[in-house]
CSV table of C-alpha atoms (C1' of nucleotides) in Angstrom, one decimal:
chain,number,residue,atom,x,y,z
X,1,MET,CA,-34.2,5.7,2.6
X,2,ILE,CA,-33.4,8.6,0.9
X,3,GLU,CA,-33.3,10.6,4.1
X,4,ILE,CA,-29.8,9.8,4.8
X,5,LEU,CA,-28.6,11.3,1.4
X,6,LYS,CA,-30.8,14.4,2.1
X,7,PHE,CA,-29.2,14.7,5.4
X,8,PHE,CA,-25.7,14.4,3.8
X,9,LEU,CA,-26.2,16.9,1.1
X,10,THR,CA,-27.9,19.3,3.3
X,11,THR,CA,-24.7,19.3,5.7
X,12,HIS,CA,-22.4,19.1,3.2
X,13,CYS,CA,-23.7,21.5,0.3
X,14,LEU,CA,-25.7,24.2,2.2
X,15,LEU,CA,-28.6,24.0,-0.4
X,16,GLU,CA,-31.7,25.5,-0.2
X,17,GLN,CA,-34.9,23.1,0.4
X,18,GLU,CA,-35.7,23.7,-3.5
X,19,GLU,CA,-32.3,23.3,-4.8
X,20,LEU,CA,-32.0,20.0,-2.8
X,21,SER,CA,-34.9,18.6,-4.8
X,22,VAL,CA,-33.7,19.5,-7.8
X,23,ALA,CA,-30.4,17.7,-6.9
X,24,LEU,CA,-31.9,14.7,-5.6
X,25,ARG,CA,-33.8,14.0,-8.9
X,26,TYR,CA,-30.3,13.3,-10.7
X,27,PHE,CA,-29.4,10.6,-8.0
X,28,LYS,CA,-30.4,7.0,-8.9
X,29,LEU,CA,-30.8,4.4,-6.3
X,30,LYS,CA,-28.9,0.8,-7.0
X,31,LYS,CA,-28.5,-2.4,-4.9
X,32,VAL,CA,-24.9,-3.7,-5.0
X,33,GLU,CA,-23.6,-7.1,-4.2
X,34,LYS,CA,-20.6,-7.9,-2.3
X,35,ASN,CA,-17.4,-8.7,-4.8
X,36,GLN,CA,-19.3,-6.6,-7.4
X,37,LEU,CA,-16.9,-4.4,-9.4
X,38,LEU,CA,-18.5,-0.7,-10.1
X,39,LEU,CA,-15.7,0.5,-12.0
X,40,PHE,CA,-12.7,-1.7,-14.0
X,41,LYS,CA,-9.5,-0.4,-14.3
X,42,GLY,CA,-9.2,0.9,-17.6
X,43,GLU,CA,-12.8,2.4,-17.8
X,44,VAL,CA,-13.3,6.3,-17.4
X,45,CYS,CA,-15.0,6.7,-13.9
X,46,ASN,CA,-18.4,8.5,-14.5
X,47,HIS,CA,-20.4,8.3,-11.4
X,48,LEU,CA,-20.2,9.3,-8.0
X,49,HIS,CA,-21.5,7.2,-5.1
X,50,PHE,CA,-23.1,8.2,-2.1
X,51,VAL,CA,-23.0,4.8,0.1
X,52,ASN,CA,-26.3,4.2,1.7
X,53,LYS,CA,-25.7,0.8,3.2
X,54,GLY,CA,-22.8,-1.3,2.9
X,55,ILE,CA,-18.9,-0.9,2.4
X,56,ILE,CA,-17.2,0.2,-1.0
X,57,ARG,CA,-13.4,0.7,-1.6
X,58,THR,CA,-11.1,1.9,-4.2
X,59,TYR,CA,-7.9,-0.2,-4.8
X,60,PHE,CA,-5.3,-0.5,-7.7
X,61,VAL,CA,-3.0,-3.4,-8.3
X,62,THR,CA,0.7,-3.4,-8.4
X,63,LYS,CA,3.2,-5.2,-10.8
X,64,ASN,CA,3.4,-8.2,-8.7
X,65,SER,CA,-0.1,-8.2,-8.6
X,66,THR,CA,-1.4,-7.4,-5.1
X,67,GLU,CA,-4.2,-5.2,-4.4
X,68,LYS,CA,-3.6,-2.2,-2.6
X,69,THR,CA,-6.8,-0.1,-1.0
X,70,ARG,CA,-6.9,3.5,-1.6
X,71,PHE,CA,-10.0,4.6,0.2
X,72,VAL,CA,-13.0,2.7,2.1
X,73,ALA,CA,-16.2,4.3,2.3
X,74,PHE,CA,-18.6,2.7,4.9
X,75,ASP,CA,-22.2,3.7,5.0
X,76,GLY,CA,-22.8,7.5,5.0
X,77,SER,CA,-20.0,8.4,2.9
X,78,VAL,CA,-19.1,9.3,-0.8
X,79,ILE,CA,-16.8,7.2,-3.1
X,80,THR,CA,-15.4,7.6,-6.7
X,81,ALA,CA,-12.3,6.8,-8.6
X,82,LEU,CA,-11.5,10.8,-8.3
X,83,SER,CA,-8.7,11.0,-10.4
X,84,SER,CA,-10.5,9.5,-13.3
X,85,PHE,CA,-13.8,11.4,-12.3
X,86,ILE,CA,-12.1,14.6,-12.5
X,87,SER,CA,-10.3,14.2,-15.7
X,88,GLN,CA,-12.4,12.0,-17.3
X,89,THR,CA,-9.6,9.4,-18.3
X,90,PRO,CA,-9.1,5.9,-18.0
X,91,SER,CA,-8.9,4.9,-14.4
X,92,LEU,CA,-6.1,3.1,-12.9
X,93,GLU,CA,-7.8,2.0,-10.2
X,94,TYR,CA,-11.1,-0.4,-9.5
X,95,ILE,CA,-14.2,0.3,-7.1
X,96,GLU,CA,-15.2,-3.0,-5.5
X,97,VAL,CA,-18.3,-3.5,-3.1
X,98,LEU,CA,-16.8,-5.0,0.1
X,99,GLU,CA,-20.2,-5.6,2.0
X,100,SER,CA,-23.9,-5.7,-0.1
X,101,GLY,CA,-25.8,-2.8,0.3
X,102,GLU,CA,-27.2,0.2,-1.7
X,103,VAL,CA,-26.0,3.2,-3.4
X,104,TRP,CA,-27.3,6.5,-4.5
X,105,SER,CA,-25.3,7.3,-7.7
X,106,ILE,CA,-25.0,10.5,-9.8
X,107,ASN,CA,-23.3,10.4,-13.3
X,108,TYR,CA,-20.7,12.8,-14.2
X,109,HIS,CA,-22.7,14.5,-16.7
X,110,ASP,CA,-25.7,15.2,-14.2
X,111,PHE,CA,-23.0,16.2,-11.6
X,112,TYR,CA,-21.4,18.7,-13.9
X,113,LEU,CA,-24.7,20.3,-15.0
X,114,LEU,CA,-25.4,20.7,-11.2
X,115,LYS,CA,-22.1,22.4,-10.9
X,116,GLU,CA,-22.9,24.8,-13.6
X,117,THR,CA,-26.5,25.7,-12.6
X,118,LEU,CA,-26.3,25.8,-8.7
X,119,PRO,CA,-23.6,27.6,-7.0
X,120,ASN,CA,-23.8,25.8,-4.1
X,121,TRP,CA,-23.0,22.7,-6.0
X,122,ALA,CA,-19.9,23.9,-7.2
X,123,ILE,CA,-18.9,24.9,-3.8
X,124,PHE,CA,-19.7,21.1,-2.8
X,125,TYR,CA,-17.4,20.1,-5.6
X,126,THR,CA,-14.7,22.1,-4.1
X,127,LYS,CA,-15.2,20.8,-0.7
X,128,ILE,CA,-15.0,17.3,-1.7
X,129,LEU,CA,-11.6,18.1,-3.8
X,130,GLU,CA,-10.3,19.9,-0.5
X,131,SER,CA,-11.1,17.0,1.9
X,132,ALA,CA,-9.9,14.5,-0.5
X,133,TYR,CA,-6.6,16.5,-0.8
X,134,ILE,CA,-6.3,17.0,2.9
X,135,PHE,CA,-6.9,13.1,3.5
X,136,GLN,CA,-4.0,12.2,1.2
X,137,SER,CA,-1.9,14.5,2.7
X,138,TYR,CA,-2.2,12.7,5.9
X,139,LYS,CA,-1.7,9.5,4.4
X,140,ILE,CA,1.4,10.5,2.8
X,141,GLU,CA,2.8,11.8,6.1
X,142,HIS,CA,1.8,8.7,7.9
X,143,LEU,CA,3.3,6.6,5.1
X,144,MET,CA,6.5,8.4,5.6
X,145,THR,CA,6.8,8.9,9.5
X,146,LEU,CA,4.9,6.1,11.0
X,147,SER,CA,5.7,2.4,11.7
X,148,ALA,CA,3.2,-0.5,10.8
X,149,LYS,CA,2.1,-0.4,14.2
X,150,GLU,CA,1.5,3.1,14.6
X,151,ARG,CA,-0.5,3.4,11.2
X,152,PHE,CA,-2.6,0.8,12.8
X,153,GLU,CA,-3.4,2.3,15.7
X,154,ASN,CA,-3.8,5.6,13.8
X,155,VAL,CA,-6.6,4.5,11.4
X,156,LEU,CA,-8.1,2.2,14.5
X,157,SER,CA,-8.5,5.5,16.5
X,158,GLN,CA,-10.0,7.5,13.6
X,159,ASN,CA,-12.5,4.9,12.5
X,160,PRO,CA,-12.8,1.2,14.3
X,161,GLN,CA,-14.8,-0.4,11.6
X,162,PHE,CA,-11.6,-0.9,9.7
X,163,LEU,CA,-11.0,-3.7,12.0
X,164,THR,CA,-14.6,-4.8,12.9
X,165,ARG,CA,-16.1,-4.7,9.5
X,166,LEU,CA,-13.2,-5.5,7.0
X,167,PRO,CA,-11.5,-8.7,6.1
X,168,ASN,CA,-7.8,-8.6,7.4
X,169,SER,CA,-6.5,-8.5,3.9
X,170,VAL,CA,-8.4,-5.3,3.0
X,171,PHE,CA,-7.3,-3.8,6.3
X,172,ALA,CA,-3.8,-4.6,5.5
X,173,SER,CA,-3.6,-3.5,1.8
X,174,TYR,CA,-5.1,0.0,3.2
X,175,LEU,CA,-2.3,0.1,5.9
X,176,ASP,CA,0.2,-0.8,3.3
X,177,ILE,CA,1.4,-4.0,5.2
X,178,SER,CA,1.2,-7.7,4.7
X,179,GLN,CA,-1.5,-9.7,6.3
X,180,GLU,CA,0.8,-11.5,8.3
X,181,THR,CA,2.4,-8.4,9.9
X,182,LEU,CA,-1.4,-7.1,10.7
X,183,SER,CA,-2.3,-10.5,12.4
X,184,ARG,CA,0.9,-10.1,14.5
X,185,ILE,CA,0.1,-6.7,15.5
X,186,LYS,CA,-3.3,-7.4,16.4
X,187,SER,CA,-2.0,-10.1,18.9
X,188,MET,CA,0.1,-7.8,21.1
J,1,MET,CA,9.8,40.0,-15.2
J,2,ILE,CA,6.0,39.7,-14.8
J,3,GLU,CA,5.8,38.2,-18.3
J,4,ILE,CA,6.4,34.7,-16.8
J,5,LEU,CA,3.6,35.3,-14.4
J,6,LYS,CA,1.2,36.5,-17.0
J,7,PHE,CA,2.1,33.6,-19.2
J,8,PHE,CA,1.4,31.1,-16.4
J,9,LEU,CA,-2.0,32.8,-15.7
J,10,THR,CA,-3.0,33.0,-19.1
J,11,THR,CA,-2.4,29.3,-19.7
J,12,HIS,CA,-3.7,28.1,-16.6
J,13,CYS,CA,-6.8,30.4,-15.9
J,14,LEU,CA,-8.3,30.9,-19.3
J,15,LEU,CA,-8.4,35.0,-18.2
J,16,GLU,CA,-9.5,37.6,-20.6
J,17,GLN,CA,-7.0,40.4,-21.2
J,18,GLU,CA,-8.6,42.8,-18.8
J,19,GLU,CA,-9.6,39.9,-16.1
J,20,LEU,CA,-5.8,39.4,-16.3
J,21,SER,CA,-4.7,42.9,-15.5
J,22,VAL,CA,-7.3,42.9,-12.5
J,23,ALA,CA,-5.5,39.7,-11.1
J,24,LEU,CA,-1.9,40.8,-11.5
J,25,ARG,CA,-2.7,43.9,-9.3
J,26,TYR,CA,-2.9,41.7,-6.5
J,27,PHE,CA,0.5,40.0,-6.8
J,28,LYS,CA,3.5,41.4,-5.1
J,29,LEU,CA,7.0,40.8,-6.2
J,30,LYS,CA,9.3,39.9,-3.2
J,31,LYS,CA,12.9,38.9,-3.3
J,32,VAL,CA,13.8,35.5,-1.4
J,33,GLU,CA,17.1,34.5,0.2
J,34,LYS,CA,18.4,30.7,0.4
J,35,ASN,CA,17.1,29.3,3.7
J,36,GLN,CA,14.6,31.8,4.5
J,37,LEU,CA,11.5,30.3,5.9
J,38,LEU,CA,8.1,32.0,4.1
J,39,LEU,CA,6.2,30.1,6.7
J,40,PHE,CA,6.7,28.6,10.1
J,41,LYS,CA,4.9,25.4,11.3
J,42,GLY,CA,2.0,26.7,13.5
J,43,GLU,CA,1.4,29.8,11.2
J,44,VAL,CA,-1.7,30.0,9.1
J,45,CYS,CA,-0.7,30.1,5.7
J,46,ASN,CA,-2.2,33.1,3.8
J,47,HIS,CA,-0.2,33.4,0.8
J,48,LEU,CA,0.3,31.5,-2.5
J,49,HIS,CA,3.6,32.0,-4.2
J,50,PHE,CA,4.5,31.8,-7.9
J,51,VAL,CA,8.1,31.1,-8.1
J,52,ASN,CA,9.7,33.4,-10.8
J,53,LYS,CA,13.4,32.4,-10.0
J,54,GLY,CA,14.6,30.2,-7.4
J,55,ILE,CA,13.5,27.1,-5.6
J,56,ILE,CA,10.9,26.7,-2.9
J,57,ARG,CA,9.9,23.6,-0.9
J,58,THR,CA,7.2,22.7,1.6
J,59,TYR,CA,8.4,20.3,4.5
J,60,PHE,CA,7.2,18.8,7.7
J,61,VAL,CA,9.5,17.3,10.8
J,62,THR,CA,9.0,14.2,12.3
J,63,LYS,CA,8.9,13.2,16.0
J,64,ASN,CA,12.8,12.3,15.8
J,65,SER,CA,13.2,15.6,14.2
J,66,THR,CA,14.0,14.7,10.5
J,67,GLU,CA,12.7,16.7,7.7
J,68,LYS,CA,10.4,15.4,5.0
J,69,THR,CA,9.8,17.4,1.9
J,70,ARG,CA,6.3,17.2,0.6
J,71,PHE,CA,6.7,19.3,-2.5
J,72,VAL,CA,9.5,21.3,-4.4
J,73,ALA,CA,8.6,24.3,-6.6
J,74,PHE,CA,11.3,25.0,-9.4
J,75,ASP,CA,11.0,28.4,-11.2
J,76,GLY,CA,7.7,28.7,-13.1
J,77,SER,CA,5.4,26.9,-10.6
J,78,VAL,CA,3.1,27.5,-7.7
J,79,ILE,CA,3.7,26.7,-4.2
J,80,THR,CA,1.9,27.1,-1.0
J,81,ALA,CA,1.1,24.9,2.2
J,82,LEU,CA,-2.2,23.9,0.7
J,83,SER,CA,-3.9,22.3,3.6
J,84,SER,CA,-3.4,25.1,5.5
J,85,PHE,CA,-4.1,27.7,2.8
J,86,ILE,CA,-7.6,26.0,2.3
J,87,SER,CA,-8.7,25.5,5.7
J,88,GLN,CA,-7.1,28.7,7.1
J,89,THR,CA,-6.0,26.6,10.2
J,90,PRO,CA,-2.4,26.6,11.6
J,91,SER,CA,0.1,24.7,9.1
J,92,LEU,CA,1.8,21.5,10.1
J,93,GLU,CA,4.5,22.4,7.6
J,94,TYR,CA,7.3,24.9,6.6
J,95,ILE,CA,7.9,26.9,3.3
J,96,GLU,CA,11.5,27.4,2.8
J,97,VAL,CA,13.3,28.9,0.3
J,98,LEU,CA,16.1,26.4,-1.1
J,99,GLU,CA,17.6,28.6,-3.8
J,100,SER,CA,17.5,32.4,-3.5
J,101,GLY,CA,15.1,34.1,-6.3
J,102,GLU,CA,12.2,36.1,-6.3
J,103,VAL,CA,8.3,35.1,-6.2
J,104,TRP,CA,4.9,36.9,-7.1
J,105,SER,CA,2.8,36.4,-4.1
J,106,ILE,CA,-0.9,36.7,-3.5
J,107,ASN,CA,-2.8,36.7,-0.3
J,108,TYR,CA,-5.5,34.5,1.0
J,109,HIS,CA,-7.8,37.4,1.2
J,110,ASP,CA,-7.2,38.7,-2.4
J,111,PHE,CA,-7.4,35.2,-3.8
J,112,TYR,CA,-10.7,34.6,-2.2
J,113,LEU,CA,-11.7,38.0,-3.6
J,114,LEU,CA,-10.7,37.2,-7.0
J,115,LYS,CA,-12.7,33.8,-6.8
J,116,GLU,CA,-15.7,35.7,-5.8
J,117,THR,CA,-15.5,38.0,-8.6
J,118,LEU,CA,-13.8,36.3,-11.5
J,119,PRO,CA,-15.3,33.1,-12.4
J,120,ASN,CA,-12.6,32.0,-14.2
J,121,TRP,CA,-10.1,32.4,-10.9
J,122,ALA,CA,-12.5,30.0,-9.1
J,123,ILE,CA,-12.0,27.5,-12.0
J,124,PHE,CA,-8.4,28.3,-11.8
J,125,TYR,CA,-8.5,27.2,-8.0
J,126,THR,CA,-10.6,24.0,-8.8
J,127,LYS,CA,-7.4,23.3,-11.2
J,128,ILE,CA,-5.1,23.8,-8.6
J,129,LEU,CA,-7.0,21.4,-6.0
J,130,GLU,CA,-7.3,19.0,-8.8
J,131,SER,CA,-3.8,18.5,-9.7
J,132,ALA,CA,-2.7,18.5,-6.2
J,133,TYR,CA,-4.9,15.5,-5.6
J,134,ILE,CA,-3.5,13.8,-8.6
J,135,PHE,CA,-0.1,14.7,-7.6
J,136,GLN,CA,-0.5,13.2,-4.3
J,137,SER,CA,-2.3,10.1,-5.6
J,138,TYR,CA,0.8,9.3,-7.5
J,139,LYS,CA,2.8,10.0,-4.6
J,140,ILE,CA,1.0,7.6,-2.5
J,141,GLU,CA,0.9,4.8,-5.2
J,142,HIS,CA,4.7,5.3,-5.4
J,143,LEU,CA,5.2,5.2,-1.6
J,144,MET,CA,3.3,2.0,-1.6
J,145,THR,CA,4.6,0.1,-4.5
J,146,LEU,CA,7.9,1.1,-5.6
J,147,SER,CA,11.4,0.5,-3.9
J,148,ALA,CA,13.8,3.1,-3.2
J,149,LYS,CA,15.4,2.9,-6.6
J,150,GLU,CA,12.4,3.0,-8.4
J,151,ARG,CA,11.1,6.0,-6.8
J,152,PHE,CA,14.4,7.7,-7.6
J,153,GLU,CA,14.2,6.9,-11.1
J,154,ASN,CA,10.9,7.7,-11.7
J,155,VAL,CA,10.9,11.4,-10.1
J,156,LEU,CA,14.3,11.8,-12.0
J,157,SER,CA,12.4,10.9,-15.3
J,158,GLN,CA,9.8,13.5,-14.4
J,159,ASN,CA,12.2,16.1,-13.5
J,160,PRO,CA,16.1,16.0,-13.7
J,161,GLN,CA,16.3,18.9,-12.0
J,162,PHE,CA,15.7,17.2,-8.6
J,163,LEU,CA,19.2,15.8,-9.1
J,164,THR,CA,21.0,18.6,-10.3
J,165,ARG,CA,19.6,21.7,-8.4
J,166,LEU,CA,18.9,20.2,-5.1
J,167,PRO,CA,21.3,19.1,-2.2
J,168,ASN,CA,21.2,15.2,-1.5
J,169,SER,CA,19.5,15.6,1.6
J,170,VAL,CA,16.5,17.4,0.3
J,171,PHE,CA,16.1,15.0,-2.6
J,172,ALA,CA,16.6,12.0,-0.2
J,173,SER,CA,13.9,13.4,2.1
J,174,TYR,CA,11.6,14.0,-0.9
J,175,LEU,CA,11.8,10.4,-2.0
J,176,ASP,CA,11.6,9.2,1.9
J,177,ILE,CA,15.0,7.2,1.8
J,178,SER,CA,18.1,8.4,4.0
J,179,GLN,CA,21.1,10.4,2.3
J,180,GLU,CA,23.4,7.1,2.6
J,181,THR,CA,20.8,5.2,0.5
J,182,LEU,CA,20.5,8.0,-2.1
J,183,SER,CA,24.3,8.1,-2.4
J,184,ARG,CA,24.5,4.4,-3.1
J,185,ILE,CA,21.4,4.3,-5.5
J,186,LYS,CA,23.6,7.1,-7.8
J,187,SER,CA,26.7,5.1,-7.4
J,188,MET,CA,25.4,1.9,-9.6
M,1,DC,C1',46.0,26.5,4.6
M,2,DG,C1',42.3,25.2,7.9
M,3,DA,C1',37.4,24.4,8.9
M,4,DG,C1',33.1,22.9,8.2
M,5,DG,C1',29.4,21.3,5.1
M,6,DC,C1',28.2,17.6,2.4
M,7,DC,C1',28.8,13.5,0.1
M,8,DT,C1',30.4,8.8,0.1
M,9,DT,C1',31.6,4.1,1.9
M,10,DG,C1',31.5,0.4,5.1
M,11,DA,C1',29.7,-2.3,8.8
M,12,DC,C1',25.8,-3.8,11.3
M,13,DC,C1',21.1,-4.4,12.3
M,14,DG,C1',15.8,-4.4,12.7
M,15,DC,C1',11.4,-4.2,10.5
M,16,DG,C1',8.5,-6.2,8.2
M,17,DG,C1',8.0,-9.2,3.6
M,18,DT,C1',7.8,-14.0,1.8
M,19,DC,C1',7.0,-18.8,2.2
M,20,DA,C1',5.2,-22.4,4.2
M,21,DA,C1',2.3,-25.1,7.5
M,22,DT,C1',-1.2,-25.2,10.8
M,23,DG,C1',-5.4,-23.7,12.8
M,24,DC,C1',-10.1,-22.3,12.6
M,25,DC,C1',-14.7,-21.1,11.0
M,26,DC,C1',-18.5,-21.9,8.4
M,27,DG,C1',-21.3,-23.5,4.3
M,28,DT,C1',-22.5,-27.3,1.4
M,29,DG,C1',-23.9,-31.8,0.3
M,30,DG,C1',-24.2,-36.8,1.3
B,1,DC,C1',-25.9,-34.6,11.3
B,2,DC,C1',-21.5,-35.1,10.4
B,3,DA,C1',-17.6,-34.7,7.0
B,4,DC,C1',-15.4,-32.5,3.8
B,5,DG,C1',-13.5,-28.3,1.4
B,6,DG,C1',-12.2,-23.9,0.9
B,7,DG,C1',-11.4,-19.2,2.5
B,8,DC,C1',-9.4,-16.5,5.8
B,9,DA,C1',-6.4,-15.9,10.0
B,10,DT,C1',-2.4,-17.4,12.9
B,11,DT,C1',2.3,-18.6,13.6
B,12,DG,C1',7.2,-19.8,12.6
B,13,DA,C1',11.4,-19.7,10.1
B,14,DC,C1',14.2,-16.9,7.3
B,15,DC,C1',16.0,-13.1,4.6
B,16,DG,C1',16.7,-8.6,2.3
B,17,DC,C1',15.7,-3.6,1.8
B,18,DG,C1',17.1,0.3,3.6
B,19,DG,C1',18.0,2.7,8.2
B,20,DT,C1',21.7,4.1,11.5
B,21,DC,C1',26.4,5.1,13.1
B,22,DA,C1',30.8,6.0,12.1
B,23,DA,C1',35.0,7.0,9.4
B,24,DG,C1',36.7,9.1,5.9
B,25,DG,C1',37.2,12.2,1.4
B,26,DC,C1',36.3,16.2,-1.0
B,27,DC,C1',34.7,21.1,-2.0
B,28,DT,C1',34.2,25.6,-1.0
B,29,DC,C1',34.8,29.7,1.1
B,30,DG,C1',37.3,32.4,4.5
DNA sequence: CGAGGCCTTGACCGCGGTCAATGCCCGTGG
DNA sequence: CCACGGGCATTGACCGCGGTCAAGGCCTCG
């Protein structure tokens, strides 16, 4: 079970064997249930989660109380409310379990500690930031230049799981379109 | 003249006096003219610019060849084509001078060198990434939830210079609305 | 004074949102 | 085992925000 996390860390962190075993000690395995909230709006996010099994998303809520999905983590990737985690200030967004499963979680304190003690961990953190930045760059570009249908096709070509493993409502909110429009796009 | 850069670096980097003087050696002063392109699409961005005087923006071009402004740097702030700078791959965006002035520039190689030699410089880099991430988080949130007028008011409340120092076309492309809509919004 | 940018204003239209009705699937209990 | 209800997806009718196109106004600079 821990093998997947190990694999993830070795490929993303360049950790030596013994650094790796140090790091792994700080991760705790946790079962998570569908609809469970791992973070409420207003709380400070002090965990980073590696999704071992299941699906987790971050979302925020608009004035007219509709949910907008910022990021979806399928099995094998990492998720946190990054803005809050970075700045250790109250989060504007929620972390929610979409599909039951289990996560390996590390808390901010330990994460920070590793950053101070293992140089390769600091590099890992930098990599997370860099890829998060680039990810959002594309998202902005797509919101500004692509039509609803083009955004749909683009996301789908990157990761078909958005269509197959998510409820319509979540996928729509991720694309920033209404469920009705998504439904119409699919039936073309 | 170098005083402004000094001030910027000391407040953002926590550098010791002598670290500061090391770092400053790597910056080169350069006069820049309105309409000048500091980076073309397709080039690798290997400079980070501190805007001493003038205005500089990054923008990308859509399929139907309209320009979209990603970021505007007024005097006293820092600009680069971050995605390209990070990954040292060809840039999808341009860097353009909107108002003549001068910049202090450091190249990627030297920047990277400082990151290796001065721990505080690595922290500086991390801070740049963090704030760039948070900046884009808000941009996405606003694109997804606010109307044209609300985005206009929001940006304006953050920085009135968008209205006073930029041509309409640039401000509009930053807000992701047409020039005509911007004009109508202003006359309300 | 004239030309060329840029901004403004008007007329029109289309993408995608909203509201509402209906359909479909599935779990639960009688 | 079937009936019912609730949640989610689909479909249709309608509408409004903001885009596009085109004409006109206003500076600035030569």
